[in-house]
mmCIF file of C-alpha atoms in Angstrom:
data_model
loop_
_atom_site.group_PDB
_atom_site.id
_atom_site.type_symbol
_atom_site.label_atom_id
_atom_site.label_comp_id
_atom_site.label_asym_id
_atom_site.label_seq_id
_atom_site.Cartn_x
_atom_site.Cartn_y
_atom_site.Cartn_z
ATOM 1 C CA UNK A 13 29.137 -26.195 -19.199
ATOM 2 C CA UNK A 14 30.940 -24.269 -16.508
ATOM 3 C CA UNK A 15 34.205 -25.722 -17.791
ATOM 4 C CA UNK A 16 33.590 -24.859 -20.814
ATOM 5 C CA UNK A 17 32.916 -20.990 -19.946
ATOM 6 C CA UNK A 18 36.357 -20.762 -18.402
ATOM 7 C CA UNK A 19 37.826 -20.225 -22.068
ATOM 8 C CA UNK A 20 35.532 -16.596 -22.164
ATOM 9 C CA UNK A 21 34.575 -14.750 -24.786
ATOM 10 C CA UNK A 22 32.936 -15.682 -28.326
ATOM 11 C CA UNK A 23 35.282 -18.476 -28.631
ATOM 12 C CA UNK A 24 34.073 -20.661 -25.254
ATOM 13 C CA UNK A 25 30.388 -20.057 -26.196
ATOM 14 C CA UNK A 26 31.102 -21.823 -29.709
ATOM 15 C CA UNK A 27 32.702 -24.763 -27.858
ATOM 16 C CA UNK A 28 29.272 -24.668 -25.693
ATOM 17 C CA UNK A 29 27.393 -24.429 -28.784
ATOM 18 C CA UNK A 30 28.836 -26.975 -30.873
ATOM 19 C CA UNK A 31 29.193 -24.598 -33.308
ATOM 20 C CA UNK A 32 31.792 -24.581 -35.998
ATOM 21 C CA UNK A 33 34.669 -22.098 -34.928
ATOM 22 C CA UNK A 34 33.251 -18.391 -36.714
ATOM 23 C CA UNK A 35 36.114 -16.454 -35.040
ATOM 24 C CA UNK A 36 38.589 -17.744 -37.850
ATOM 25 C CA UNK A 37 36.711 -18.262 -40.740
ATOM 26 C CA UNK A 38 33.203 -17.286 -42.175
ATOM 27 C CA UNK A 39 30.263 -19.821 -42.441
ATOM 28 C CA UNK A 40 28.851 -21.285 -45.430
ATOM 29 C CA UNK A 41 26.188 -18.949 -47.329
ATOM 30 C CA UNK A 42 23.348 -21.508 -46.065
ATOM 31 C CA UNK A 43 24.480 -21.773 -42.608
ATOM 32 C CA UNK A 44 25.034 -17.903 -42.204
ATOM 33 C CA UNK A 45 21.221 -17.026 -41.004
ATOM 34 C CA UNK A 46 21.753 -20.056 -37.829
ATOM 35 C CA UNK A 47 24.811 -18.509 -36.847
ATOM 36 C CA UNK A 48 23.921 -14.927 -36.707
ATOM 37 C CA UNK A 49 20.594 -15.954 -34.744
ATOM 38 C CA UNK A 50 22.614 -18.079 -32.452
ATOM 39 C CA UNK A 51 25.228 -15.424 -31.647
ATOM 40 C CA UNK A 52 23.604 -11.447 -31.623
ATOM 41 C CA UNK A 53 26.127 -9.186 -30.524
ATOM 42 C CA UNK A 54 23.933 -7.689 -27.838
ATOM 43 C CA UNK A 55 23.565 -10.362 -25.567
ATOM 44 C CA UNK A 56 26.319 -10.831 -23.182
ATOM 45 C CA UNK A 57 27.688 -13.770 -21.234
ATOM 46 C CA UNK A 58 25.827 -13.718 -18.311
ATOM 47 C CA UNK A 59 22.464 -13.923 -20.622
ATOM 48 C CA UNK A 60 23.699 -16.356 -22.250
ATOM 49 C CA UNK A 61 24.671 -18.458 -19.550
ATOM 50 C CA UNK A 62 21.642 -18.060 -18.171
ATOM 51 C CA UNK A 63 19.202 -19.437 -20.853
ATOM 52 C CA UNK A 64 21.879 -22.057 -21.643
ATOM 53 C CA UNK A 65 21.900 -23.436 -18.724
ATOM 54 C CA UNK A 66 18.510 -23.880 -18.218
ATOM 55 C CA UNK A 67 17.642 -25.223 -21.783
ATOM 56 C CA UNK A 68 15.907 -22.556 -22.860
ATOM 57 C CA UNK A 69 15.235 -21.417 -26.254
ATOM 58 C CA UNK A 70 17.038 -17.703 -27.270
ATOM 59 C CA UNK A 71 14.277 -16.962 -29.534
ATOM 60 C CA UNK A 72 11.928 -15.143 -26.888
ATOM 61 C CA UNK A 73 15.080 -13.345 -25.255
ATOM 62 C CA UNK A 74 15.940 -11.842 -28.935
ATOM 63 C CA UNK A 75 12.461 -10.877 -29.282
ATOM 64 C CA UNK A 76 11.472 -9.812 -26.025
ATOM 65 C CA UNK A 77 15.073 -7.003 -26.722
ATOM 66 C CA UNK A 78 13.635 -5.766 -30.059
ATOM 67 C CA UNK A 79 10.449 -5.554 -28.485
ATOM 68 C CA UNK A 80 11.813 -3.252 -25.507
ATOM 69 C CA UNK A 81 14.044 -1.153 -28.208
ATOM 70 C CA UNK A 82 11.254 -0.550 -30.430
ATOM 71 C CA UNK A 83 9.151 0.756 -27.491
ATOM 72 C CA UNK A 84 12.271 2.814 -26.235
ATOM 73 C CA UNK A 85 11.449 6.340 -26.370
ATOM 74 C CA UNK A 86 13.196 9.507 -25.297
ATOM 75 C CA UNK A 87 16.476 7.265 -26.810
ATOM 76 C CA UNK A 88 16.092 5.634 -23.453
ATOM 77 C CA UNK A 89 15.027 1.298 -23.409
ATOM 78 C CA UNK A 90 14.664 1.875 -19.634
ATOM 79 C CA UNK A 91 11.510 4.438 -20.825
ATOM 80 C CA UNK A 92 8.795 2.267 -22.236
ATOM 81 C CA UNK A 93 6.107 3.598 -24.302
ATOM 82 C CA UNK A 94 5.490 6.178 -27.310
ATOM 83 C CA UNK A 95 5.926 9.540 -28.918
ATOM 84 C CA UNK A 96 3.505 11.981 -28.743
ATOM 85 C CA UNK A 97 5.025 14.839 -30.203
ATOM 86 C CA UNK A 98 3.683 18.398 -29.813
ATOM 87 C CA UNK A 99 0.654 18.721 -27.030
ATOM 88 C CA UNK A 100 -1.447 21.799 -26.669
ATOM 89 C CA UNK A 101 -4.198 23.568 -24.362
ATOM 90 C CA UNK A 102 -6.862 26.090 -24.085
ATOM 91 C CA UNK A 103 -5.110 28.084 -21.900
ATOM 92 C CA UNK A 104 -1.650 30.195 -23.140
ATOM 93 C CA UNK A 105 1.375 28.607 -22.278
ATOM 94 C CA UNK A 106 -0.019 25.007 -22.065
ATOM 95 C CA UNK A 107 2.040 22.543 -24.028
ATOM 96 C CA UNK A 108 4.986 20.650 -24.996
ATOM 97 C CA UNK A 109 6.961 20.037 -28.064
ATOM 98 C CA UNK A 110 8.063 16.877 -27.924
ATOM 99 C CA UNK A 111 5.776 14.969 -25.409
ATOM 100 C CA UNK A 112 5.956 10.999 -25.376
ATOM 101 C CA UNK A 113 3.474 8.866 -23.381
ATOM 102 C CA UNK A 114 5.107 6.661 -20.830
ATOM 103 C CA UNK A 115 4.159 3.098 -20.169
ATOM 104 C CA UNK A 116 6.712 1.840 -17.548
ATOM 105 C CA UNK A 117 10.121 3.204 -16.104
ATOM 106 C CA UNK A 118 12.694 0.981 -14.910
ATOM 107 C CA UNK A 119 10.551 -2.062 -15.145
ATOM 108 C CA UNK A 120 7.616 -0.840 -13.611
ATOM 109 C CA UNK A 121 4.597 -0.190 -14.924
ATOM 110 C CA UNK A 122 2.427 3.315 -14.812
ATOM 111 C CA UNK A 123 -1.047 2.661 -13.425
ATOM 112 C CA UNK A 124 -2.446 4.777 -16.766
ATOM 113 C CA UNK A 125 0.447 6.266 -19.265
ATOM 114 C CA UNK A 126 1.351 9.269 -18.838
ATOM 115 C CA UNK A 127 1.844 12.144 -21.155
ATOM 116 C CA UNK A 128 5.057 14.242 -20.154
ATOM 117 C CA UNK A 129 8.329 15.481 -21.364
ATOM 118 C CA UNK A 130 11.899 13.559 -21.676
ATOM 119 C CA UNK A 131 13.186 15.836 -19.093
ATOM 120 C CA UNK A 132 10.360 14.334 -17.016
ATOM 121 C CA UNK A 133 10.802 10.934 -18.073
ATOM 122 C CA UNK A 134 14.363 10.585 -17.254
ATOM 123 C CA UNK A 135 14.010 12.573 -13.857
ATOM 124 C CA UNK A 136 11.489 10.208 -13.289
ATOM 125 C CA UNK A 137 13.754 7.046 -13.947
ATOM 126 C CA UNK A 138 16.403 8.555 -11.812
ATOM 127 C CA UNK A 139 13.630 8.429 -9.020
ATOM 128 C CA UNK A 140 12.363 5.106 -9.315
ATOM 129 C CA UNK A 141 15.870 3.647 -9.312
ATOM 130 C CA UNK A 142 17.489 5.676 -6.860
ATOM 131 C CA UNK A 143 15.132 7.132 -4.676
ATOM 132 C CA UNK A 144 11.528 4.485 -4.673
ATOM 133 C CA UNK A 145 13.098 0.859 -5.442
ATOM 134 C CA UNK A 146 15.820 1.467 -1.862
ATOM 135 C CA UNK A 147 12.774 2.655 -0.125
ATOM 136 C CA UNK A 148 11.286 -0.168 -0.716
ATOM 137 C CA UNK A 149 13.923 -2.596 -0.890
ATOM 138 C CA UNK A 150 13.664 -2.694 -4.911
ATOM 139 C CA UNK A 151 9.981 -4.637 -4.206
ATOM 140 C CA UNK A 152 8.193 -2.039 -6.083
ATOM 141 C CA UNK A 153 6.410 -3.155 -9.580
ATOM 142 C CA UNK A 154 3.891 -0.241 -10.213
ATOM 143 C CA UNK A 155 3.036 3.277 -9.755
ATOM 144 C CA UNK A 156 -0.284 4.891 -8.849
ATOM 145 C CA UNK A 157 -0.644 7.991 -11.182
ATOM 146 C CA UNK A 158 -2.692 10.162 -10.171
ATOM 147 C CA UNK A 159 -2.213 13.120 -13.015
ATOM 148 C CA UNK A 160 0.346 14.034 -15.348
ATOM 149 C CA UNK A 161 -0.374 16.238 -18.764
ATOM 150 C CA UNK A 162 -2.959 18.706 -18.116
ATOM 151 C CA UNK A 163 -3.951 22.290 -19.123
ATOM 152 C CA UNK A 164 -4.676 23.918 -16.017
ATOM 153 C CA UNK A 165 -3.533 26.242 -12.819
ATOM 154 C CA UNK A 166 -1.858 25.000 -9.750
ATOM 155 C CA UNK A 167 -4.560 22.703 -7.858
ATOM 156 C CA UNK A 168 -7.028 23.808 -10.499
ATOM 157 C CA UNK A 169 -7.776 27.321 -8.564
ATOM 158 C CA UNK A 170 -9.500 30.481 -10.820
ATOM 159 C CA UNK A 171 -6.626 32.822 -11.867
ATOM 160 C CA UNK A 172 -3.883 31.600 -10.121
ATOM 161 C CA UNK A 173 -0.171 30.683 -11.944
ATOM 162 C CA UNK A 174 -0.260 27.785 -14.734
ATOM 163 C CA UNK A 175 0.643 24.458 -13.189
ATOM 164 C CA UNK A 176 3.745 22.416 -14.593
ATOM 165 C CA UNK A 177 1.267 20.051 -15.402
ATOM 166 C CA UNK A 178 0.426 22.010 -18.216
ATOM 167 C CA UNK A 179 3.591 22.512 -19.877
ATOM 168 C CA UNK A 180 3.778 18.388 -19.382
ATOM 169 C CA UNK A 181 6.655 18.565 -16.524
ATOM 170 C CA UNK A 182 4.634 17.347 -14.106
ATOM 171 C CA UNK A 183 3.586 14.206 -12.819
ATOM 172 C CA UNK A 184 1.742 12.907 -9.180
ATOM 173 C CA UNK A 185 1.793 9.922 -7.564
ATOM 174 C CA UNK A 186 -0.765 8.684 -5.059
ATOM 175 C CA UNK A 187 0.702 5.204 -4.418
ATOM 176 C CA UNK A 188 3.221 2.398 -4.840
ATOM 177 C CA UNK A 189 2.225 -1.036 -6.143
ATOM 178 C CA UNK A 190 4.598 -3.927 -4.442
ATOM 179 C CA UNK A 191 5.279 -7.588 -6.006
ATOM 180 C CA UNK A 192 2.905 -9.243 -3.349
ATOM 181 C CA UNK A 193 -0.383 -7.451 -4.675
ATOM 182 C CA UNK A 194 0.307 -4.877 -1.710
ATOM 183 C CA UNK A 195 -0.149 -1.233 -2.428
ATOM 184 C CA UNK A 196 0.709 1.832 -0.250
ATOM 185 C CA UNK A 197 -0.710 4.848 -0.779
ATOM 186 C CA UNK A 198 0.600 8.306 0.003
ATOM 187 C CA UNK A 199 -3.039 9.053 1.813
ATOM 188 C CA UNK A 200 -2.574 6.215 4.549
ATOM 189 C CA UNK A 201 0.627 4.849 4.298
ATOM 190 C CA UNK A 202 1.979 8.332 5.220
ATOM 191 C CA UNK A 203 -0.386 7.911 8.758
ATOM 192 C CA UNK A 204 1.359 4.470 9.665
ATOM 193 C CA UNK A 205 4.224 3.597 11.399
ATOM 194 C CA UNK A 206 4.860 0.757 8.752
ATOM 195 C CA UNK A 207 5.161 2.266 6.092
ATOM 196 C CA UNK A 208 5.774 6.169 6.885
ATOM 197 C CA UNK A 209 9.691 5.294 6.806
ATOM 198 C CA UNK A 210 9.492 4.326 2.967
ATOM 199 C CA UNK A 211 7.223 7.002 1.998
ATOM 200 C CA UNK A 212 9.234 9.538 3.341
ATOM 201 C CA UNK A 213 12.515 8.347 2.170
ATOM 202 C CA UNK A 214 11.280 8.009 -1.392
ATOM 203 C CA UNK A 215 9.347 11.444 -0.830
ATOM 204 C CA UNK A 216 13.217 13.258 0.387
ATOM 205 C CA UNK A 217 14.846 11.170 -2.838
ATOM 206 C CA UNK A 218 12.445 12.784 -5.253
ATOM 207 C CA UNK A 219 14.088 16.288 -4.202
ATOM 208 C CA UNK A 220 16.784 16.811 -6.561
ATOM 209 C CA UNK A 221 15.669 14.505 -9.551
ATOM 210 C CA UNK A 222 12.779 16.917 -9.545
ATOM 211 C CA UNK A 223 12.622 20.417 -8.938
ATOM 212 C CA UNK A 224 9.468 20.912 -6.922
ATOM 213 C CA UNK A 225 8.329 18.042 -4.673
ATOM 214 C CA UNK A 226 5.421 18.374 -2.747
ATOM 215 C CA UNK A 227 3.756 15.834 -0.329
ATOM 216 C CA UNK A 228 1.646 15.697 2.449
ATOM 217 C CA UNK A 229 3.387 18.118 4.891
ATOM 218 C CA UNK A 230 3.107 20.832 2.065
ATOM 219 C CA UNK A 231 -0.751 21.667 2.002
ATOM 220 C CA UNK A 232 -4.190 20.208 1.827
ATOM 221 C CA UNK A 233 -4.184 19.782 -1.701
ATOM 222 C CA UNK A 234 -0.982 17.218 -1.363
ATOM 223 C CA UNK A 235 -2.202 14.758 1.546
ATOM 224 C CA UNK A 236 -2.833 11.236 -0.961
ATOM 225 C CA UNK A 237 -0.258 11.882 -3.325
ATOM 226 C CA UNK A 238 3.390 13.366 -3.997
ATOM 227 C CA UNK A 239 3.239 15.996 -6.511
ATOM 228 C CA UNK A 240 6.891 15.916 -8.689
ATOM 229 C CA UNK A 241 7.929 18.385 -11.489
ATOM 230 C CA UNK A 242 11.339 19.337 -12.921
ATOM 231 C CA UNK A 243 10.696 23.320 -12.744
ATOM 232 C CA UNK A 244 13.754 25.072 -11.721
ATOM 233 C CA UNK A 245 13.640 27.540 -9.003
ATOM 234 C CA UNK A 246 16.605 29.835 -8.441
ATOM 235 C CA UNK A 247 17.359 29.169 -4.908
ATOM 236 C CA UNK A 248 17.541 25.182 -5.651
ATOM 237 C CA UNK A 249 14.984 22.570 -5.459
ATOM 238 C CA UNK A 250 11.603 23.169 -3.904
ATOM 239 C CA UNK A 251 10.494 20.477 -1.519
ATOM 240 C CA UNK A 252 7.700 20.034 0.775
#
């Protein structure tokens, strides 16, 4: 098998196939609906090798890829979930216009999906890849949300400024769910020495992704979880 990768390209994986040689000449009408399952065009090499080599079947790899680009929203397969579309709110200046609903980011999973904006979603991704998974040595499979899309002020006070949580740019986070079962959350992991590190380098990576970052050495209303929205502020990012 490895011998026969060595030739690269479309033509070695025929010769690993058995297939006849499709790079030269076209397949019989009958046989054209096996070849075109047995070679997509959007699986490379490295997949291929992969379930080749351990006898599996390609069936639930080409399935489990429309699955994940069907679910794709924000023109993003790395953002999992749905459209939402226009949001509103009682009070004025609540809303989005083109909300989705986010299941996972990255390959992991929302503890309840969240209603925000693409600008959110993506700033989000850029987080979890760059900022959470290297805190945690990429052993991170789930987020605790604690809010994201909701019509109210800033930490739900009478008459003070709208929160970014009701224009759906907003979204907290109270913990972070690890492949062992293990979860730290912002309200103790932030008081021990074994897992303070990770919080707080994940807390300083949110600050640029996002706008405003807020965590437990910004007020009382921020000790369990890390408040992140992609408001802009003129003198750069907010964090605290």
């Amino acid at each position: 098998m490895k011998r026969v990768w060595r030739h690269g390209g479309l033509f070695g994986l025929v010769l690993a196939l058995g297939l006849p040689d499709i790079t030269h000449a076209q397949p019989a009408a009958s046989n054209r609906a096996h070849v075109a399952w047995a070679l997509p065009t959007d699986i490379g090499a490295a997949d291929w090798s992969e379930t080749i080599g351990q006898g599996g079947v390609l069936e639930p790899v080409l399935f489990g890829r429309r699955k994940r680009r069907r679910a794709a929203i924000c023109g993003d397969p790395d953002l999992q979930g749905e459209p939402v579309g226009a949001v509103s709110g009682h009070i004025q200046g609540c809303g989005a216009t083109d909300a989705v609903r986010v299941r996972s980011v990255s390959g992991v999973a929302l503890s309840q999906q969240s209603v925000m904006t693409c600008e959110t979603a993506a700033a989000l991704k850029d987080w979890v890849e760059n900022g959470v998974q290297p805190a945690f040595r990429k052993d991170v499979v789930g987020l605790r949300v604690a809010a994201h899309y909701a019509c109210r002020t800033r930490n739900n006070r009478p008459g003070a400024r709208l929160s970014e949580h009701g224009r759906a740019k907003a979204i907290d986070i109270s913990g972070f769910i690890l492949k062992g079962g293990e979860v730290v959350t912002v309200l103790d992991g932030w008081k021990s020495r074994k897992t303070r590190k990770r919080l707080e380098k994940a807390w300083r990576a949110a600050c640029g992704p996002f706008g405003t970052v807020l965590g437990p050495r910004s007020d009382r209303y921020h000790l369990d979880h890390f408040h992140l929205d992609t408001a802009r502020h003129r003198g750069g990012p907010y964090c605290r």
